[in-house]
mmCIF file of C-alpha atoms in Angstrom:
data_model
loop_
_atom_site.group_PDB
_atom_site.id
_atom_site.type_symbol
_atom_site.label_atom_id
_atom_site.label_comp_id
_atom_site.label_asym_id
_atom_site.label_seq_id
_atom_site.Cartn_x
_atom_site.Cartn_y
_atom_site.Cartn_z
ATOM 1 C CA UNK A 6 51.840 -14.400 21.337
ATOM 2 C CA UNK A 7 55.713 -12.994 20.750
ATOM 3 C CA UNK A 8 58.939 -14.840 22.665
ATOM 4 C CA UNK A 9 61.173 -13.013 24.386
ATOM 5 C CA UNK A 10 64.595 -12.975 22.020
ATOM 6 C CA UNK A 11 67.613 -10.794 22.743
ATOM 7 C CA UNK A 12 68.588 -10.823 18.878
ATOM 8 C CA UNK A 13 65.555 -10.019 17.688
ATOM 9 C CA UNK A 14 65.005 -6.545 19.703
ATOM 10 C CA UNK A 15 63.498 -8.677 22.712
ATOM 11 C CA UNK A 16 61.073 -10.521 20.512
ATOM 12 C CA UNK A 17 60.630 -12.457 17.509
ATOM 13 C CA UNK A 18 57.576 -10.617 16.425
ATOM 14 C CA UNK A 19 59.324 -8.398 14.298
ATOM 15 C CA UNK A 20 58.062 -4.756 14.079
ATOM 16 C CA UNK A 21 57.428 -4.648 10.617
ATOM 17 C CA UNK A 22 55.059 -7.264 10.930
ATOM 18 C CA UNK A 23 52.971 -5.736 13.332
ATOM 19 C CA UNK A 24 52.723 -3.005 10.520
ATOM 20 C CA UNK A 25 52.494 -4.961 7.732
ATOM 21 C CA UNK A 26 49.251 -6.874 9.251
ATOM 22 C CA UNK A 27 47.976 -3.195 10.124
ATOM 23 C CA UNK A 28 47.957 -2.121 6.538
ATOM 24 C CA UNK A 29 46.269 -4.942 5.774
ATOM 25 C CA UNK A 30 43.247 -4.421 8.372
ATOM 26 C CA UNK A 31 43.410 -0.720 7.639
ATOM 27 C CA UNK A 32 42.820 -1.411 3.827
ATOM 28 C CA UNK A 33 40.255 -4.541 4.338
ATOM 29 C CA UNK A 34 37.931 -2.587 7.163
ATOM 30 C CA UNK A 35 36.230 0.101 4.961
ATOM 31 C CA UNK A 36 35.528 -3.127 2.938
ATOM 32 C CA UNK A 37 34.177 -5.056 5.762
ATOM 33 C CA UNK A 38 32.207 -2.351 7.273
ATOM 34 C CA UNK A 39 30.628 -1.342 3.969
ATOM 35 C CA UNK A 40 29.757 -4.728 3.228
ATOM 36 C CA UNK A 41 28.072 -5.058 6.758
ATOM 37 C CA UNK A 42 26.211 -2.136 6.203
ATOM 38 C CA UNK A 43 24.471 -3.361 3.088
ATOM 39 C CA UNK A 44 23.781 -6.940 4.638
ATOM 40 C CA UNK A 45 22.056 -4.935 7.703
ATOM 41 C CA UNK A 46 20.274 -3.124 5.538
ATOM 42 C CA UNK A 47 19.128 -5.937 3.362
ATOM 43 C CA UNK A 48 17.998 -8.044 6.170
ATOM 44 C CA UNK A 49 16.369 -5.464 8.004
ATOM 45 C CA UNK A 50 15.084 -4.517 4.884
ATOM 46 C CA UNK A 51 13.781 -8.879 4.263
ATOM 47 C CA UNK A 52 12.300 -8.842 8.216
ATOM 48 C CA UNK A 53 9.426 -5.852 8.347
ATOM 49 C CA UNK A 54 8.344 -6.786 4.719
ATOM 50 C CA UNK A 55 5.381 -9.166 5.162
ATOM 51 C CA UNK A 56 2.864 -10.197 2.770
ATOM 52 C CA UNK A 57 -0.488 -8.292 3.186
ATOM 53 C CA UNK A 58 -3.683 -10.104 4.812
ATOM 54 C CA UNK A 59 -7.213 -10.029 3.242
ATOM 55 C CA UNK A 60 -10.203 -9.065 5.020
ATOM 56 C CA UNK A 61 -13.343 -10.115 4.244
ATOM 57 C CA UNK A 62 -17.159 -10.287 5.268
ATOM 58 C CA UNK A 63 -18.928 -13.410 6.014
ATOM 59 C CA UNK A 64 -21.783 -13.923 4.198
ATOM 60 C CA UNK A 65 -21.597 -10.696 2.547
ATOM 61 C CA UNK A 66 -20.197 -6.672 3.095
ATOM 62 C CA UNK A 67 -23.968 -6.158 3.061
ATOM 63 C CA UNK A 68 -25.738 -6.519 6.011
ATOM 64 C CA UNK A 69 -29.660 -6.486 7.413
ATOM 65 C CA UNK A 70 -30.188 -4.455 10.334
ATOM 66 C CA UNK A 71 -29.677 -6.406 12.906
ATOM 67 C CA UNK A 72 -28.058 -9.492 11.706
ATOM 68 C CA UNK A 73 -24.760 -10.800 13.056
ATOM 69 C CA UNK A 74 -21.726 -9.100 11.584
ATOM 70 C CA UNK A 75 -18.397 -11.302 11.130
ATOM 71 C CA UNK A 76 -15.428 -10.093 9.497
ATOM 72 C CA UNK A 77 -12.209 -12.513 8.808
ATOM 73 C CA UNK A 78 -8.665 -11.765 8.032
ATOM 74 C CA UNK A 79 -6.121 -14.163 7.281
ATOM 75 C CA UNK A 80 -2.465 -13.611 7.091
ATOM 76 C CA UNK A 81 0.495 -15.565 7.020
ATOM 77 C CA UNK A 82 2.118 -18.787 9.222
ATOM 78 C CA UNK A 83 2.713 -18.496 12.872
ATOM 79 C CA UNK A 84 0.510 -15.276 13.510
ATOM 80 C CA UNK A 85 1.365 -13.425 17.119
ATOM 81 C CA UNK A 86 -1.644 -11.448 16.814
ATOM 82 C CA UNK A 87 -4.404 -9.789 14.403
ATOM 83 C CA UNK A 88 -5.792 -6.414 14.589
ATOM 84 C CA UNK A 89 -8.937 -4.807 13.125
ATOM 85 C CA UNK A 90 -9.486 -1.471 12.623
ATOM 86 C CA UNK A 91 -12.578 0.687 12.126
ATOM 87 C CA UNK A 92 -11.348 3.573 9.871
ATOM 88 C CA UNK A 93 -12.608 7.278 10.639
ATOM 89 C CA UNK A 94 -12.721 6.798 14.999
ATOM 90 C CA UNK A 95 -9.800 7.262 17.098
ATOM 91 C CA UNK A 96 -8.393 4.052 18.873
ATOM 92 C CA UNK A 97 -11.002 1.825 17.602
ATOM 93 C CA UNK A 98 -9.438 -1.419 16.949
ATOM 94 C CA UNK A 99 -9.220 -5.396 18.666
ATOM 95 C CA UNK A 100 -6.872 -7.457 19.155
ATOM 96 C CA UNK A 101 -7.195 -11.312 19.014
ATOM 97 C CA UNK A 102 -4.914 -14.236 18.241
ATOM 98 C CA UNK A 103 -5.730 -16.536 15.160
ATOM 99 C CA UNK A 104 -7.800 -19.632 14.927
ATOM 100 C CA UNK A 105 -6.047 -22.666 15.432
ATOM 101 C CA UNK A 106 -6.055 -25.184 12.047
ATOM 102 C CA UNK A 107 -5.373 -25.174 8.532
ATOM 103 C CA UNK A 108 -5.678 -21.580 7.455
ATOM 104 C CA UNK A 109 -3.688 -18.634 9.831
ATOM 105 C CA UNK A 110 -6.507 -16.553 9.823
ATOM 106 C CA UNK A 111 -8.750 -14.572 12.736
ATOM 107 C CA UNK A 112 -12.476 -14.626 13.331
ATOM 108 C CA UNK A 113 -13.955 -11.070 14.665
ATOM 109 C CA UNK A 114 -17.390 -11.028 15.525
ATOM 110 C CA UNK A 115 -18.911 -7.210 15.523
ATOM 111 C CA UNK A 116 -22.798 -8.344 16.835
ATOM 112 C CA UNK A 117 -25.687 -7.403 15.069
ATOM 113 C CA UNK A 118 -25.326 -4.770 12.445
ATOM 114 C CA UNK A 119 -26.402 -1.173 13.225
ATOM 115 C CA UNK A 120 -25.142 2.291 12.893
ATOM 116 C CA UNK A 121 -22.235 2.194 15.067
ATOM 117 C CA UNK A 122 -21.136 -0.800 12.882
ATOM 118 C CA UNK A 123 -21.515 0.263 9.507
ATOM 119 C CA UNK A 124 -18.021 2.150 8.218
ATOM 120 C CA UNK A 125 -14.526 0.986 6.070
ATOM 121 C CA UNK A 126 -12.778 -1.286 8.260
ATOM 122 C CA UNK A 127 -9.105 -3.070 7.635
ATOM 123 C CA UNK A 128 -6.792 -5.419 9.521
ATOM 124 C CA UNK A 129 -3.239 -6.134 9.972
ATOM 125 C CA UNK A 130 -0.979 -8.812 12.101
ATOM 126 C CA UNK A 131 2.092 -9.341 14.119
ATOM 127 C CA UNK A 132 4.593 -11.208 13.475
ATOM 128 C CA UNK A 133 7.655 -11.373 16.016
ATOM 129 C CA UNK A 134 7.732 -7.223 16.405
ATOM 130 C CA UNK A 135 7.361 -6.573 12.948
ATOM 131 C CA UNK A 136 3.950 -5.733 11.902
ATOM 132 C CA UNK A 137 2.466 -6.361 8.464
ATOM 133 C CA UNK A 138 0.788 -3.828 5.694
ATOM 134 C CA UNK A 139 -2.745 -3.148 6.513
ATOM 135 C CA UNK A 140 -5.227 -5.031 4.157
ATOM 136 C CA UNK A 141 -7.240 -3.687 1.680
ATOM 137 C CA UNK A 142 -10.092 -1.842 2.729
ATOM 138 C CA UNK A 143 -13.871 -3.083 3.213
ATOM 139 C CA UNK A 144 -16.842 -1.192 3.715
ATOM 140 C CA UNK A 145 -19.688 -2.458 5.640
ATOM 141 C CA UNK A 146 -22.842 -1.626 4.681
ATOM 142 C CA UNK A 147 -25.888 -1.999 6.874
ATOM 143 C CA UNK A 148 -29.473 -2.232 5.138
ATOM 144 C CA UNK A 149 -32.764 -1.521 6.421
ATOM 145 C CA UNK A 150 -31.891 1.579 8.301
ATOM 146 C CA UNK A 151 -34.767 3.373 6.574
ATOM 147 C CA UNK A 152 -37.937 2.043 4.568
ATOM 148 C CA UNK A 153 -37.414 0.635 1.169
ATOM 149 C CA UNK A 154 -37.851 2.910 -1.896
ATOM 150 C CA UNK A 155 -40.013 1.760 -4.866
ATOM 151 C CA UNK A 156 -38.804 -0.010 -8.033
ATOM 152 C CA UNK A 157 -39.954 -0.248 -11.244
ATOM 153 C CA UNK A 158 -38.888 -0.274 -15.285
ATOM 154 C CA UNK A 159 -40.398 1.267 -18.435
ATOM 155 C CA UNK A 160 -41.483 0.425 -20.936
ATOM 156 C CA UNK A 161 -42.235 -3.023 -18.785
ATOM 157 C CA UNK A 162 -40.913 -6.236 -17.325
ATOM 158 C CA UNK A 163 -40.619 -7.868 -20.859
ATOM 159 C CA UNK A 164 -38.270 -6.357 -23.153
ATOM 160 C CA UNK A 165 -36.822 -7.277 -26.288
ATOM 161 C CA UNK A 166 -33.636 -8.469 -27.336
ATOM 162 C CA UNK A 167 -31.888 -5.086 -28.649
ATOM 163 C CA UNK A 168 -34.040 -2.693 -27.269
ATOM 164 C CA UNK A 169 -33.993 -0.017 -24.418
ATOM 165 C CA UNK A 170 -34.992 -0.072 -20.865
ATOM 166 C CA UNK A 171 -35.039 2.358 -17.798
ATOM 167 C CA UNK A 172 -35.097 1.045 -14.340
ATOM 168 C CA UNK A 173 -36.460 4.159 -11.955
ATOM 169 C CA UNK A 174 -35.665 3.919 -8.193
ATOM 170 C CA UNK A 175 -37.847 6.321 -6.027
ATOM 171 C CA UNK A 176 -38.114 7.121 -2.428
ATOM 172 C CA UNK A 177 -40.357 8.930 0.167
ATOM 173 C CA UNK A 178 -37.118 10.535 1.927
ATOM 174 C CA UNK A 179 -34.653 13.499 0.812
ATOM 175 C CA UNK A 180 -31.578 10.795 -0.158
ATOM 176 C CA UNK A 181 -29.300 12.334 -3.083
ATOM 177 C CA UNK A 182 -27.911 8.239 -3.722
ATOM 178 C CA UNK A 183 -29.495 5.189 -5.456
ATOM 179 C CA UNK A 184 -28.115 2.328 -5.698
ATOM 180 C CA UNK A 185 -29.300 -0.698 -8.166
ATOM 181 C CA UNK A 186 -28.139 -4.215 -7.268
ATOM 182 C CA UNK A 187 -28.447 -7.453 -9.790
ATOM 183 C CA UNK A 188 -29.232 -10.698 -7.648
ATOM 184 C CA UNK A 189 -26.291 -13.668 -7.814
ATOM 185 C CA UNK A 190 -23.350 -11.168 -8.731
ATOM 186 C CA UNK A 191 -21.089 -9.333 -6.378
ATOM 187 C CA UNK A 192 -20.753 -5.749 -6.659
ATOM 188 C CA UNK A 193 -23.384 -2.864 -7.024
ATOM 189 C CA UNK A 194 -24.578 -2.873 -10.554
ATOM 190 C CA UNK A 195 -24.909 1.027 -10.766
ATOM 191 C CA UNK A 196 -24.641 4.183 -8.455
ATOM 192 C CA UNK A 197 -25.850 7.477 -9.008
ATOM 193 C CA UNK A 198 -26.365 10.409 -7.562
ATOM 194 C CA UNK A 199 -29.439 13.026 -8.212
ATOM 195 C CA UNK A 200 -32.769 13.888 -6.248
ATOM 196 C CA UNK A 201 -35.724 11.227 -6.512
ATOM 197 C CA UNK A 202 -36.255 9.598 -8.953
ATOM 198 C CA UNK A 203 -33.180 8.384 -9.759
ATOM 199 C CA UNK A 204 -33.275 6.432 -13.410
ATOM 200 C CA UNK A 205 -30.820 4.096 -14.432
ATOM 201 C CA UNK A 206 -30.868 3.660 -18.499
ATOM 202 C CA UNK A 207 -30.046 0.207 -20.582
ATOM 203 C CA UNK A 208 -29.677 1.701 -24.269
ATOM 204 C CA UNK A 209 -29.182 -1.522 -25.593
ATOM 205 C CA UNK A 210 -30.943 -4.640 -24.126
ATOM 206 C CA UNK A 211 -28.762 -8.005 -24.319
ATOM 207 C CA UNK A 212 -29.058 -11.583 -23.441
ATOM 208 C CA UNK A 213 -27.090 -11.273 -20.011
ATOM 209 C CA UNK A 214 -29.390 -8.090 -18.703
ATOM 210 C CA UNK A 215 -32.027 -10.677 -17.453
ATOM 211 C CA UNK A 216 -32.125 -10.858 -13.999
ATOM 212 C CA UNK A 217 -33.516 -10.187 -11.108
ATOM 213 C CA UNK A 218 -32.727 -6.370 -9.638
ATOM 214 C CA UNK A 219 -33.019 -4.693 -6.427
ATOM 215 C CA UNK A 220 -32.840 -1.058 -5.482
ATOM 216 C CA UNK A 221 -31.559 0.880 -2.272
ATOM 217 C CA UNK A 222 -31.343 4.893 -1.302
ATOM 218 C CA UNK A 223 -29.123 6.451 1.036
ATOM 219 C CA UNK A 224 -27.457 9.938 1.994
ATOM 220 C CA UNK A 225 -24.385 10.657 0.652
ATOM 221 C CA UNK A 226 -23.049 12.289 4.290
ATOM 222 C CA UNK A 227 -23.808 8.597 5.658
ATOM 223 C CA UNK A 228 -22.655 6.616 2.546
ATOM 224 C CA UNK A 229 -22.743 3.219 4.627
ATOM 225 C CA UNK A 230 -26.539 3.229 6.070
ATOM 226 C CA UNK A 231 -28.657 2.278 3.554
ATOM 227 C CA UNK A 232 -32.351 1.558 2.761
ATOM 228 C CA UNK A 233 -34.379 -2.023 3.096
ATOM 229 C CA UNK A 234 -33.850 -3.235 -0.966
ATOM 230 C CA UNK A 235 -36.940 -2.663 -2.775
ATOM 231 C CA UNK A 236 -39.297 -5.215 -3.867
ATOM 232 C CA UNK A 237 -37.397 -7.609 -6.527
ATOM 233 C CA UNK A 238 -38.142 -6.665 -10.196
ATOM 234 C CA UNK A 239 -37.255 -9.172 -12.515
ATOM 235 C CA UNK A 240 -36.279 -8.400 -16.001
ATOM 236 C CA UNK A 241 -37.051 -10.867 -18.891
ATOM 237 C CA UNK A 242 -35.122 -10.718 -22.236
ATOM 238 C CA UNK A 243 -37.544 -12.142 -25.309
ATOM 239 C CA UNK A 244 -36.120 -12.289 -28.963
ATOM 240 C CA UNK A 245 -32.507 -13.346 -28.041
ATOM 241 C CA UNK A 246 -30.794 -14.750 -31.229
ATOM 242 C CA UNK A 247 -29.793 -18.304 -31.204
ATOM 243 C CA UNK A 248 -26.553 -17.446 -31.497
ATOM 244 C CA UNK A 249 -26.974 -15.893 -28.037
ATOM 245 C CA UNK A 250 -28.392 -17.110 -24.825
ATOM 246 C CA UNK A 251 -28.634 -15.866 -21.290
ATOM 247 C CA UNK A 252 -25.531 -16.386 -18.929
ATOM 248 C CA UNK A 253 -26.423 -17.074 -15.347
ATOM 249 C CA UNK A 254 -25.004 -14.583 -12.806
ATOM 250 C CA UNK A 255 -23.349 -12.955 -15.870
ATOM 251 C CA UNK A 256 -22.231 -8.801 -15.159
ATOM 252 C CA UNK A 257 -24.429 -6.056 -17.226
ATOM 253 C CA UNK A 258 -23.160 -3.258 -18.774
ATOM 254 C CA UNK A 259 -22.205 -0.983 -16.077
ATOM 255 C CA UNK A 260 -19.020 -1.486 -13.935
ATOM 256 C CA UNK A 261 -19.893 -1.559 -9.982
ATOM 257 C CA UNK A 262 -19.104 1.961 -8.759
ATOM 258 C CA UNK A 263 -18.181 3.048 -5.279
ATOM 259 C CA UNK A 264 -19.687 1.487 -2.633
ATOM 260 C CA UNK A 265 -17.820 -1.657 -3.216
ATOM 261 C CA UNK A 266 -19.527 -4.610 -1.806
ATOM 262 C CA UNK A 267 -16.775 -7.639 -1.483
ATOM 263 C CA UNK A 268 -17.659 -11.155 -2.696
ATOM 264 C CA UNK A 269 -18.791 -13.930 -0.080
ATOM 265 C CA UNK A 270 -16.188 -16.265 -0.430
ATOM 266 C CA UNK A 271 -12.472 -15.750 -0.563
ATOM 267 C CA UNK A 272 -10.411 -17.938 -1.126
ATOM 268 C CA UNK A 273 -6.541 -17.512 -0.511
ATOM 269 C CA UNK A 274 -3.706 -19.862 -2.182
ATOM 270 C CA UNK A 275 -1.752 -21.173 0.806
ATOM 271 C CA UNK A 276 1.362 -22.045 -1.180
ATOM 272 C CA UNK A 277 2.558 -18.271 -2.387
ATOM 273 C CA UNK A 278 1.345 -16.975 1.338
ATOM 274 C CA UNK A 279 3.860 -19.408 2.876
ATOM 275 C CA UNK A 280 6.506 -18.962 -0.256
ATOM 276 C CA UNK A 281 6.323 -15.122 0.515
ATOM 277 C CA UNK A 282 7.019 -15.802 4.183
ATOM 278 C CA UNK A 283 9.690 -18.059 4.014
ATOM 279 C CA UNK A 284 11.914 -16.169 1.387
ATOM 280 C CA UNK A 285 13.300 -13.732 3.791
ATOM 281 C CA UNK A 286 14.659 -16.270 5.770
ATOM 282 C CA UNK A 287 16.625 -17.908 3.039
ATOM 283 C CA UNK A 288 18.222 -14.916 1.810
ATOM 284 C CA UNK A 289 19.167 -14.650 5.594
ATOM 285 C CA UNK A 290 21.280 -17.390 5.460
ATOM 286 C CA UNK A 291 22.800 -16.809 2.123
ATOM 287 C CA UNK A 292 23.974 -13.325 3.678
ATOM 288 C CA UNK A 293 25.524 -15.084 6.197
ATOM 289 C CA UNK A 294 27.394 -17.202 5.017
ATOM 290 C CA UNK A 295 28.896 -14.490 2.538
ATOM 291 C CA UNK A 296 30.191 -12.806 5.408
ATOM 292 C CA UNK A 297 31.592 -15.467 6.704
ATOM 293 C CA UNK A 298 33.418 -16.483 3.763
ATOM 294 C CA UNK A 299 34.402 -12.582 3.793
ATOM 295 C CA UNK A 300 35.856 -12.581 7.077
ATOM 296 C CA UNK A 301 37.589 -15.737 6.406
ATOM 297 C CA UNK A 302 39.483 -14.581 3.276
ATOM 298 C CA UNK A 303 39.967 -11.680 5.083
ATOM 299 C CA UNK A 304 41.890 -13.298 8.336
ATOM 300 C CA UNK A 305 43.724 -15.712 5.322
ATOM 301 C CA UNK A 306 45.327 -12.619 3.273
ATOM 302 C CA UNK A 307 46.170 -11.371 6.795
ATOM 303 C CA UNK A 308 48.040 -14.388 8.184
ATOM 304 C CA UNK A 309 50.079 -14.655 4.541
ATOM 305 C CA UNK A 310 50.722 -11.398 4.949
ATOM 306 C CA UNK A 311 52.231 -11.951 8.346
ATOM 307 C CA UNK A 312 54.105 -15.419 7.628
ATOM 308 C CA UNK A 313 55.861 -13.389 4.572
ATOM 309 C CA UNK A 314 57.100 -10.880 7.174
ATOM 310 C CA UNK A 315 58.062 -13.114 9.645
ATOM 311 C CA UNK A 316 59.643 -16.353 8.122
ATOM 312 C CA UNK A 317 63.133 -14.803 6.929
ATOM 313 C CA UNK A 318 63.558 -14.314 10.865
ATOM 314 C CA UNK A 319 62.494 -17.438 12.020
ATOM 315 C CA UNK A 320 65.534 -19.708 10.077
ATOM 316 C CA UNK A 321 68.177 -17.222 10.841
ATOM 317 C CA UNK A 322 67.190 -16.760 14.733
ATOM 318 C CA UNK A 323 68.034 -20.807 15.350
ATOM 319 C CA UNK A 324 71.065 -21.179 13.080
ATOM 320 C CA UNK A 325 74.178 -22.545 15.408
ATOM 321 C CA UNK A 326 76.717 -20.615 16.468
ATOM 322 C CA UNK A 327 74.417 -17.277 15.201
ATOM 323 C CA UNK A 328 73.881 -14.192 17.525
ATOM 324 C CA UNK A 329 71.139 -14.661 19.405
ATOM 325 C CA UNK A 330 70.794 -18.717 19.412
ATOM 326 C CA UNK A 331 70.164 -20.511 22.071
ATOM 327 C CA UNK A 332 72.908 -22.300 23.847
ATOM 328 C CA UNK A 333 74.351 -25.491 22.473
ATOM 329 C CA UNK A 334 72.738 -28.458 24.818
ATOM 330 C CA UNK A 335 75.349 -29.890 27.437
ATOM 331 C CA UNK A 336 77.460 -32.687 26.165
ATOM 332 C CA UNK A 337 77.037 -31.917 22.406
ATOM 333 C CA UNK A 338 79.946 -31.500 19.991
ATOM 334 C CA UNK A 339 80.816 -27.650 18.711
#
């Protein structure tokens, strides 16, 4: 606020003061806006970035015709909402809000398995109005659709330790896929694709091959409806070496191939979910108080640069007896 002055060109807010805290704003906004910019950007940038859920299948991404179907995703802390999608159909998703306790996750029940529920499904969640990345995909397969194919293994059963095996997988329809599963390990052992019978080699014969095996058929245009599995053919392993022994559950040679069947149980480390979330909200409030401390070195260099103007005025405007000052109170001395 200026004061009316006569000797000061009607106020003691000198022009050049005015001007000299202009320059300063002028050469401090590009500054200020720029560094605004970046801080929008960053915490913009810190808000839509949420941590991924996982979607899984409970018991198993493998389902008899007809059983129940549950799928589960779990996300992050104080959830809004989950969504599930069924990939490959138009508008085909639920909404729900999560389960209340321990672990933020959501419970979607599908009914019993059939054809309209077989497919590659993923989920997401809301959080505020940002919305997280969409899981991974799962595909569930339904069983059982069509009559189980026959199983069997040359040169037998028994094999030794060392040698070579075939498994052969045959069935009475036209399917172009076989499938060969190993009991107690998640994952398809091997997939192939040829006309019936398909055969599935083991060139070498080691300790961890034993097992039981199953074996399924489908059609490659519907690669999620498969066959009932084929009676269980169990594969014995004589001559192992002592220095070798059988490992229970352990994977053969042959990595699982496409479909990929998810495991049962998943378990998800709550501390790093609820690290990831809280992060953004840190950085938040180290932004913040950088621009504070900006603006307020900002509005210092400002005021110095108005006190320097204006201080040379303000001890020659009240000198006695000088242009301008104010009249000498009544009853004291000249």
């Amino acid at each position: 606020m200026c004061l009316a002055s006569s000797g000061c060109g009607g106020s003691i807010c000198p022009h050049t003061s005015l001007e000299a805290l202009a320059r300063t704003m002028d050469s401090s906004l590009p500054i200020l806006l720029s560094f605004g910019l970046c801080l929008s950007l960053r915490i913009t940038a810190h808000q839509v970035t949420l941590p991924r859920p996982v979607l899984w299948a409970k018991p198993s991404s493998m389902v008899a015709w007809g059983a129940d179907v549950i799928l589960w995703c779990q996300g992050v802390p104080e959830v809004d909402m989950y969504r599930l999608e069924r990939l490959g159909t138009s508008d085909d998703y639920r909404d729900q809000p999560g389960l209340p306790g321990p672990r933020p996750q959501a419970r979607f029940s599908l009914g019993s398995a059939s054809a309209t529920v077989a497919g590659k499904y993923r989920c997401s969640y809301r959080n505020g109005s940002y919305w997280s990345k969409p899981s991974s995909q799962l595909e569930l397969v339904v069983t059982g659709v069509y009559g189980k194919p026959s199983f069997s293994v040359q040169p037998g059963p028994e094999v030794l330790w060392g040698k070579s095996v075939t498994f052969s997988c045959e069935s009475q329809f036209s399917f172009n896929m076989f499938a060969v599963a190993k009991e107690g390990r998640a994952g398809i052992w091997r997939t192939q694709e040829g006309k019936s019978p398909a055969r599935f080699p083991i060139l070498t014969v080691a300790a961890d091959h034993a097992g039981t095996y199953l074996c399924y058929a489908f059609d490659s245009h519907f690669p999620y409806l498969w066959t009932a599995p084929s009676d269980p053919l169990e594969l014995k392993v004589t001559g192992v070496p002592r220095t070798q022994s059988p490992t229970e559950g352990a994977t053969p040679t042959g990595a699982p191939t496409h479909p990929h069947i998810s495991p049962e149980k998943v378990d998800i480390p709550m501390g790093v979910t609820s690290q990831d979330y809280t992060v953004p909200n840190l950085v938040r409030l180290v932004l913040a108080g950088l621009v504070v401390a900006a603006l307020g070195g900002l509005v210092a260099e400002a005021w110095q640069a108005w006190r320097e103007e204006f201080h040379p005025y303000s001890g020659a405007l009240f000198q006695r007896g000088s242009p301008g000052s104010p009249p000498a109170a009544r009853g004291s001395t000249p």
